[in-house]
mmCIF file of C-alpha atoms in Angstrom:
data_model
loop_
_atom_site.group_PDB
_atom_site.id
_atom_site.type_symbol
_atom_site.label_atom_id
_atom_site.label_comp_id
_atom_site.label_asym_id
_atom_site.label_seq_id
_atom_site.Cartn_x
_atom_site.Cartn_y
_atom_site.Cartn_z
ATOM 1 C CA SER A 1 0.000 0.000 0.000
ATOM 2 C CA ALA A 2 0.999 3.636 -0.341
ATOM 3 C CA VAL A 3 2.588 5.171 2.719
ATOM 4 C CA ILE A 4 1.384 8.686 3.397
ATOM 5 C CA SER A 5 2.756 11.052 5.990
ATOM 6 C CA GLN A 6 1.216 14.285 7.154
ATOM 7 C CA LYS A 7 2.735 17.157 9.070
ATOM 8 C CA PRO A 8 1.825 18.334 11.593
ATOM 9 C CA SER A 9 -0.076 15.474 13.202
ATOM 10 C CA ARG A 10 -1.958 17.933 15.379
ATOM 11 C CA ASP A 11 -1.957 21.623 16.203
ATOM 12 C CA ILE A 12 -3.770 24.153 18.316
ATOM 13 C CA CYS A 13 -4.120 27.535 16.660
ATOM 14 C CA GLN A 14 -5.552 30.932 17.419
ATOM 15 C CA ARG A 15 -8.453 32.287 15.399
ATOM 16 C CA GLY A 16 -7.460 34.489 12.505
ATOM 17 C CA THR A 17 -4.197 32.659 11.843
ATOM 18 C CA SER A 18 -3.359 30.189 9.075
ATOM 19 C CA LEU A 19 -1.941 26.670 9.129
ATOM 20 C CA THR A 20 -0.307 24.763 6.290
ATOM 21 C CA ILE A 21 -0.541 20.972 6.315
ATOM 22 C CA GLN A 22 1.918 18.920 4.324
ATOM 23 C CA CYS A 23 1.260 15.550 2.691
ATOM 24 C CA GLN A 24 4.055 13.329 1.413
ATOM 25 C CA VAL A 25 3.559 10.007 -0.401
ATOM 26 C CA ASP A 26 6.214 7.335 -0.792
ATOM 27 C CA SER A 27 5.414 6.764 -4.481
ATOM 28 C CA GLN A 28 4.153 8.757 -7.430
ATOM 29 C CA VAL A 29 0.380 8.973 -7.662
ATOM 30 C CA THR A 30 -1.975 10.434 -10.207
ATOM 31 C CA MET A 31 -4.605 11.725 -7.797
ATOM 32 C CA MET A 32 -4.310 13.512 -4.455
ATOM 33 C CA PHE A 33 -7.271 14.683 -2.412
ATOM 34 C CA TRP A 34 -7.931 16.608 0.770
ATOM 35 C CA TYR A 35 -10.799 15.610 3.059
ATOM 36 C CA ARG A 36 -12.183 17.142 6.229
ATOM 37 C CA GLN A 37 -13.715 15.172 9.069
ATOM 38 C CA GLN A 38 -15.491 17.328 11.603
ATOM 39 C CA PRO A 39 -16.053 15.927 15.101
ATOM 40 C CA GLY A 40 -18.436 12.986 14.986
ATOM 41 C CA GLN A 41 -18.975 13.354 11.252
ATOM 42 C CA SER A 42 -18.094 11.518 8.079
ATOM 43 C CA LEU A 43 -15.470 12.587 5.590
ATOM 44 C CA THR A 44 -16.154 15.490 3.271
ATOM 45 C CA LEU A 45 -14.028 16.116 0.221
ATOM 46 C CA ILE A 46 -12.532 19.594 0.144
ATOM 47 C CA ALA A 47 -10.708 19.455 -3.167
ATOM 48 C CA THR A 48 -8.673 17.472 -5.643
ATOM 49 C CA ALA A 49 -5.075 18.644 -5.817
ATOM 50 C CA ASN A 50 -3.914 18.907 -9.430
ATOM 51 C CA GLN A 51 -0.260 18.892 -10.317
ATOM 52 C CA GLY A 52 0.806 22.102 -11.981
ATOM 53 C CA SER A 53 -2.617 23.701 -11.980
ATOM 54 C CA GLU A 54 -5.266 25.030 -9.641
ATOM 55 C CA ALA A 55 -7.031 22.568 -7.392
ATOM 56 C CA THR A 56 -10.604 21.506 -8.108
ATOM 57 C CA TYR A 57 -12.829 22.502 -5.188
ATOM 58 C CA GLU A 58 -16.063 20.889 -4.066
ATOM 59 C CA SER A 59 -19.179 22.880 -3.438
ATOM 60 C CA GLY A 60 -18.858 24.937 -0.283
ATOM 61 C CA PHE A 61 -15.066 25.172 -0.352
ATOM 62 C CA VAL A 62 -13.103 28.018 -1.926
ATOM 63 C CA ILE A 63 -9.503 28.651 -2.818
ATOM 64 C CA ASP A 64 -9.164 31.749 -0.664
ATOM 65 C CA LYS A 65 -10.013 29.746 2.442
ATOM 66 C CA PHE A 66 -8.253 26.485 1.519
ATOM 67 C CA PRO A 67 -5.384 27.180 -0.893
ATOM 68 C CA ILE A 68 -3.763 23.984 -2.134
ATOM 69 C CA SER A 69 -0.490 23.321 -3.842
ATOM 70 C CA ARG A 70 0.775 20.235 -5.638
ATOM 71 C CA PRO A 71 4.220 20.801 -7.103
ATOM 72 C CA ASN A 72 4.873 17.158 -8.056
ATOM 73 C CA LEU A 73 3.412 13.641 -8.004
ATOM 74 C CA THR A 74 4.316 12.887 -4.383
ATOM 75 C CA PHE A 75 3.650 16.081 -2.413
ATOM 76 C CA SER A 76 0.803 18.453 -1.642
ATOM 77 C CA THR A 77 -0.063 21.128 0.885
ATOM 78 C CA LEU A 78 -3.366 22.390 2.225
ATOM 79 C CA THR A 79 -3.573 25.750 3.982
ATOM 80 C CA VAL A 80 -6.457 26.587 6.278
ATOM 81 C CA SER A 81 -6.629 30.384 6.198
ATOM 82 C CA ASN A 82 -8.059 32.921 8.607
ATOM 83 C CA MET A 83 -9.137 30.138 10.929
ATOM 84 C CA SER A 84 -12.192 30.150 13.151
ATOM 85 C CA PRO A 85 -13.323 27.554 15.727
ATOM 86 C CA GLU A 86 -15.589 26.050 13.040
ATOM 87 C CA ASP A 87 -12.447 24.913 11.218
ATOM 88 C CA SER A 88 -11.587 22.562 14.078
ATOM 89 C CA SER A 89 -11.476 19.203 12.326
ATOM 90 C CA ILE A 90 -9.290 16.367 11.216
ATOM 91 C CA TYR A 91 -7.824 17.052 7.783
ATOM 92 C CA LEU A 92 -6.874 13.976 5.776
ATOM 93 C CA CYS A 93 -4.720 13.642 2.714
ATOM 94 C CA SER A 94 -5.695 10.834 0.362
ATOM 95 C CA VAL A 95 -4.150 9.400 -2.765
ATOM 96 C CA ARG A 96 -5.203 7.172 -5.612
ATOM 97 C CA GLY A 97 -3.670 5.728 -8.735
ATOM 98 C CA ARG A 98 -0.152 4.710 -7.856
ATOM 99 C CA LEU A 99 1.938 4.782 -11.024
ATOM 100 C CA GLN A 100 3.905 1.714 -9.940
ATOM 101 C CA GLY A 101 1.009 -0.083 -8.284
ATOM 102 C CA PHE A 102 -1.590 -0.373 -11.040
ATOM 103 C CA ASP A 103 -4.333 -0.516 -8.453
ATOM 104 C CA ASN A 104 -7.467 1.451 -7.813
ATOM 105 C CA GLU A 105 -7.383 1.674 -4.072
ATOM 106 C CA GLN A 106 -7.642 4.988 -2.304
ATOM 107 C CA PHE A 107 -5.252 5.371 0.603
ATOM 108 C CA PHE A 108 -5.460 7.813 3.466
ATOM 109 C CA GLY A 109 -2.890 9.560 5.561
ATOM 110 C CA PRO A 110 -3.050 9.555 9.370
ATOM 111 C CA GLY A 111 -4.720 12.966 9.453
ATOM 112 C CA THR A 112 -3.955 16.314 11.029
ATOM 113 C CA ARG A 113 -6.066 17.124 14.066
ATOM 114 C CA LEU A 114 -6.632 20.886 14.170
ATOM 115 C CA THR A 115 -8.131 22.765 17.101
ATOM 116 C CA VAL A 116 -8.871 26.469 16.713
ATOM 117 C CA LEU A 117 -9.356 28.517 19.865
ATOM 118 C CA ALA B 1 -29.242 12.223 -6.523
ATOM 119 C CA GLN B 2 -26.254 9.966 -6.252
ATOM 120 C CA SER B 3 -25.644 8.915 -2.664
ATOM 121 C CA VAL B 4 -24.273 6.391 -0.220
ATOM 122 C CA THR B 5 -26.529 5.433 2.679
ATOM 123 C CA GLN B 6 -25.566 3.778 5.914
ATOM 124 C CA PRO B 7 -28.875 3.528 7.760
ATOM 125 C CA ASP B 8 -27.450 2.553 11.136
ATOM 126 C CA ILE B 9 -25.574 5.325 12.936
ATOM 127 C CA HIS B 10 -24.795 3.227 16.021
ATOM 128 C CA ILE B 11 -24.788 -0.535 16.507
ATOM 129 C CA THR B 12 -24.081 -2.447 19.707
ATOM 130 C CA VAL B 13 -23.243 -6.140 19.632
ATOM 131 C CA SER B 14 -21.965 -8.604 22.192
ATOM 132 C CA GLU B 15 -18.492 -10.012 21.800
ATOM 133 C CA GLY B 16 -18.695 -13.263 19.859
ATOM 134 C CA ALA B 17 -21.955 -12.351 18.151
ATOM 135 C CA SER B 18 -22.305 -11.932 14.422
ATOM 136 C CA LEU B 19 -22.313 -8.524 12.774
ATOM 137 C CA GLU B 20 -23.851 -7.020 9.665
ATOM 138 C CA LEU B 21 -23.444 -3.372 8.708
ATOM 139 C CA ARG B 22 -25.643 -2.085 5.938
ATOM 140 C CA CYS B 23 -24.710 0.059 2.977
ATOM 141 C CA ASN B 24 -26.850 1.101 0.033
ATOM 142 C CA TYR B 25 -25.919 3.259 -2.921
ATOM 143 C CA SER B 26 -27.835 4.984 -5.640
ATOM 144 C CA TYR B 27 -25.863 5.242 -8.857
ATOM 145 C CA GLY B 28 -26.778 4.387 -12.406
ATOM 146 C CA ALA B 29 -24.103 1.783 -12.988
ATOM 147 C CA THR B 30 -22.230 -0.549 -10.671
ATOM 148 C CA PRO B 31 -19.686 1.578 -8.878
ATOM 149 C CA TYR B 32 -16.490 0.552 -7.171
ATOM 150 C CA LEU B 33 -17.344 -0.195 -3.530
ATOM 151 C CA PHE B 34 -15.230 -0.027 -0.395
ATOM 152 C CA TRP B 35 -15.442 -0.492 3.337
ATOM 153 C CA TYR B 36 -13.048 1.424 5.581
ATOM 154 C CA VAL B 37 -12.566 1.232 9.335
ATOM 155 C CA GLN B 38 -11.463 4.058 11.598
ATOM 156 C CA SER B 39 -10.422 3.185 15.131
ATOM 157 C CA PRO B 40 -10.529 5.951 17.759
ATOM 158 C CA GLY B 41 -7.796 8.483 17.070
ATOM 159 C CA GLN B 42 -6.592 6.562 14.030
ATOM 160 C CA GLY B 43 -6.638 7.051 10.287
ATOM 161 C CA LEU B 44 -8.732 5.108 7.817
ATOM 162 C CA GLN B 45 -7.839 1.553 6.938
ATOM 163 C CA LEU B 46 -9.253 -0.271 3.936
ATOM 164 C CA LEU B 47 -11.077 -3.451 4.980
ATOM 165 C CA LEU B 48 -12.103 -4.670 1.538
ATOM 166 C CA LYS B 49 -13.164 -3.589 -1.912
ATOM 167 C CA TYR B 50 -15.338 -4.732 -4.790
ATOM 168 C CA PHE B 51 -14.566 -3.871 -8.379
ATOM 169 C CA SER B 52 -16.024 -6.789 -10.331
ATOM 170 C CA GLY B 53 -16.276 -10.583 -10.372
ATOM 171 C CA ASP B 54 -17.226 -12.670 -7.354
ATOM 172 C CA THR B 55 -19.859 -10.755 -5.418
ATOM 173 C CA LEU B 56 -18.662 -12.068 -2.051
ATOM 174 C CA VAL B 57 -15.372 -10.431 -1.167
ATOM 175 C CA GLN B 58 -13.073 -11.256 1.686
ATOM 176 C CA GLY B 59 -11.198 -8.606 3.562
ATOM 177 C CA ILE B 60 -8.816 -8.217 6.423
ATOM 178 C CA LYS B 61 -9.568 -8.944 10.082
ATOM 179 C CA GLY B 62 -12.120 -11.632 9.200
ATOM 180 C CA PHE B 63 -14.552 -9.292 7.465
ATOM 181 C CA GLU B 64 -16.452 -10.032 4.274
ATOM 182 C CA ALA B 65 -18.966 -8.117 2.190
ATOM 183 C CA GLU B 66 -21.526 -9.129 -0.381
ATOM 184 C CA PHE B 67 -22.462 -7.038 -3.389
ATOM 185 C CA LYS B 68 -26.101 -7.393 -4.393
ATOM 186 C CA ARG B 69 -26.871 -5.552 -7.598
ATOM 187 C CA SER B 70 -30.643 -6.037 -7.328
ATOM 188 C CA GLN B 71 -30.666 -4.340 -3.941
ATOM 189 C CA SER B 72 -27.903 -1.799 -4.638
ATOM 190 C CA SER B 73 -26.290 -2.979 -1.442
ATOM 191 C CA PHE B 74 -22.831 -3.822 -0.183
ATOM 192 C CA ASN B 75 -23.268 -5.063 3.381
ATOM 193 C CA LEU B 76 -20.325 -5.824 5.625
ATOM 194 C CA ARG B 77 -20.359 -8.962 7.785
ATOM 195 C CA LYS B 78 -18.303 -10.708 10.390
ATOM 196 C CA PRO B 79 -19.320 -14.037 11.961
ATOM 197 C CA SER B 80 -17.862 -13.388 15.406
ATOM 198 C CA VAL B 81 -17.050 -9.919 16.666
ATOM 199 C CA HIS B 82 -14.030 -9.199 18.865
ATOM 200 C CA TRP B 83 -13.766 -6.321 21.329
ATOM 201 C CA SER B 84 -11.035 -4.824 19.143
ATOM 202 C CA ASP B 85 -13.552 -4.401 16.325
ATOM 203 C CA ALA B 86 -15.124 -1.450 18.140
ATOM 204 C CA ALA B 87 -14.613 1.411 15.697
ATOM 205 C CA GLU B 88 -16.374 3.460 13.081
ATOM 206 C CA TYR B 89 -17.051 1.839 9.724
ATOM 207 C CA PHE B 90 -17.466 3.764 6.511
ATOM 208 C CA CYS B 91 -18.929 2.517 3.281
ATOM 209 C CA ALA B 92 -17.538 4.343 0.257
ATOM 210 C CA VAL B 93 -18.301 4.473 -3.413
ATOM 211 C CA ASP B 94 -16.525 5.483 -6.587
ATOM 212 C CA PRO B 95 -19.096 5.795 -9.356
ATOM 213 C CA SER B 96 -16.524 6.422 -12.052
ATOM 214 C CA GLY B 97 -14.900 3.031 -12.132
ATOM 215 C CA GLY B 98 -11.610 4.046 -10.625
ATOM 216 C CA TYR B 99 -10.804 7.459 -11.930
ATOM 217 C CA GLN B 100 -12.348 9.868 -9.450
ATOM 218 C CA LYS B 101 -12.578 10.514 -5.753
ATOM 219 C CA VAL B 102 -14.339 8.213 -3.348
ATOM 220 C CA THR B 103 -17.544 9.408 -1.664
ATOM 221 C CA PHE B 104 -18.260 8.286 1.885
ATOM 222 C CA GLY B 105 -21.371 7.304 3.769
ATOM 223 C CA ILE B 106 -22.075 8.876 7.133
ATOM 224 C CA GLY B 107 -20.497 5.979 9.015
ATOM 225 C CA THR B 108 -21.673 3.374 11.529
ATOM 226 C CA LYS B 109 -20.203 3.406 14.998
ATOM 227 C CA LEU B 110 -19.820 -0.104 16.391
ATOM 228 C CA GLN B 111 -19.805 -0.731 20.109
ATOM 229 C CA VAL B 112 -18.841 -4.179 21.397
ATOM 230 C CA ILE B 113 -19.975 -5.210 24.860
ATOM 231 C CA PRO B 114 -18.514 -8.101 26.874
#
């Protein structure tokens, strides 16, 4: 399976600040996604990170609030901007389509647990 | 509208009892189907998947799931539950056949009592 690491694993932030979460995969993948899991909820897709172009955002999520970068096939970042307590969630990086794996599984990172005070 | 439904939000079973978690989807064609498990404070782990072929699929940790096209269902089963199975279980669907993101159901929280 793909091994995905996320940094930081958790953070406590003040409202109005921004946090950038990093996602690193151990192999090249075609697709990278960012999900949010609010307390006691299911996973909601924020956006698909596209290499070399702007991310594709789901309804209800905008680039100004959640800017995403994907400079290559193994790395992506998600920034949560101008945070409020409502942004307190677990943010998960997910990948699919390993170039060397020829599989269709979707793998998930361990998540970043964010608390906004 | 396309959706994934897990009708049971919470389920409580006794250790050693059998388990069935329900999942229904509403898509035009047969999607790719997955079950994930999330233990408290942990990430998501893939239990099993169905792409095509045999409709009864075996997964890790003694779990299996059966795809029933006529019922648009993909229910997860385990014959004998262990206390360590207490977790949240998510059914997930990819309607595109492997080329898009996976959409998740709301999840079923499993409690196991001695």
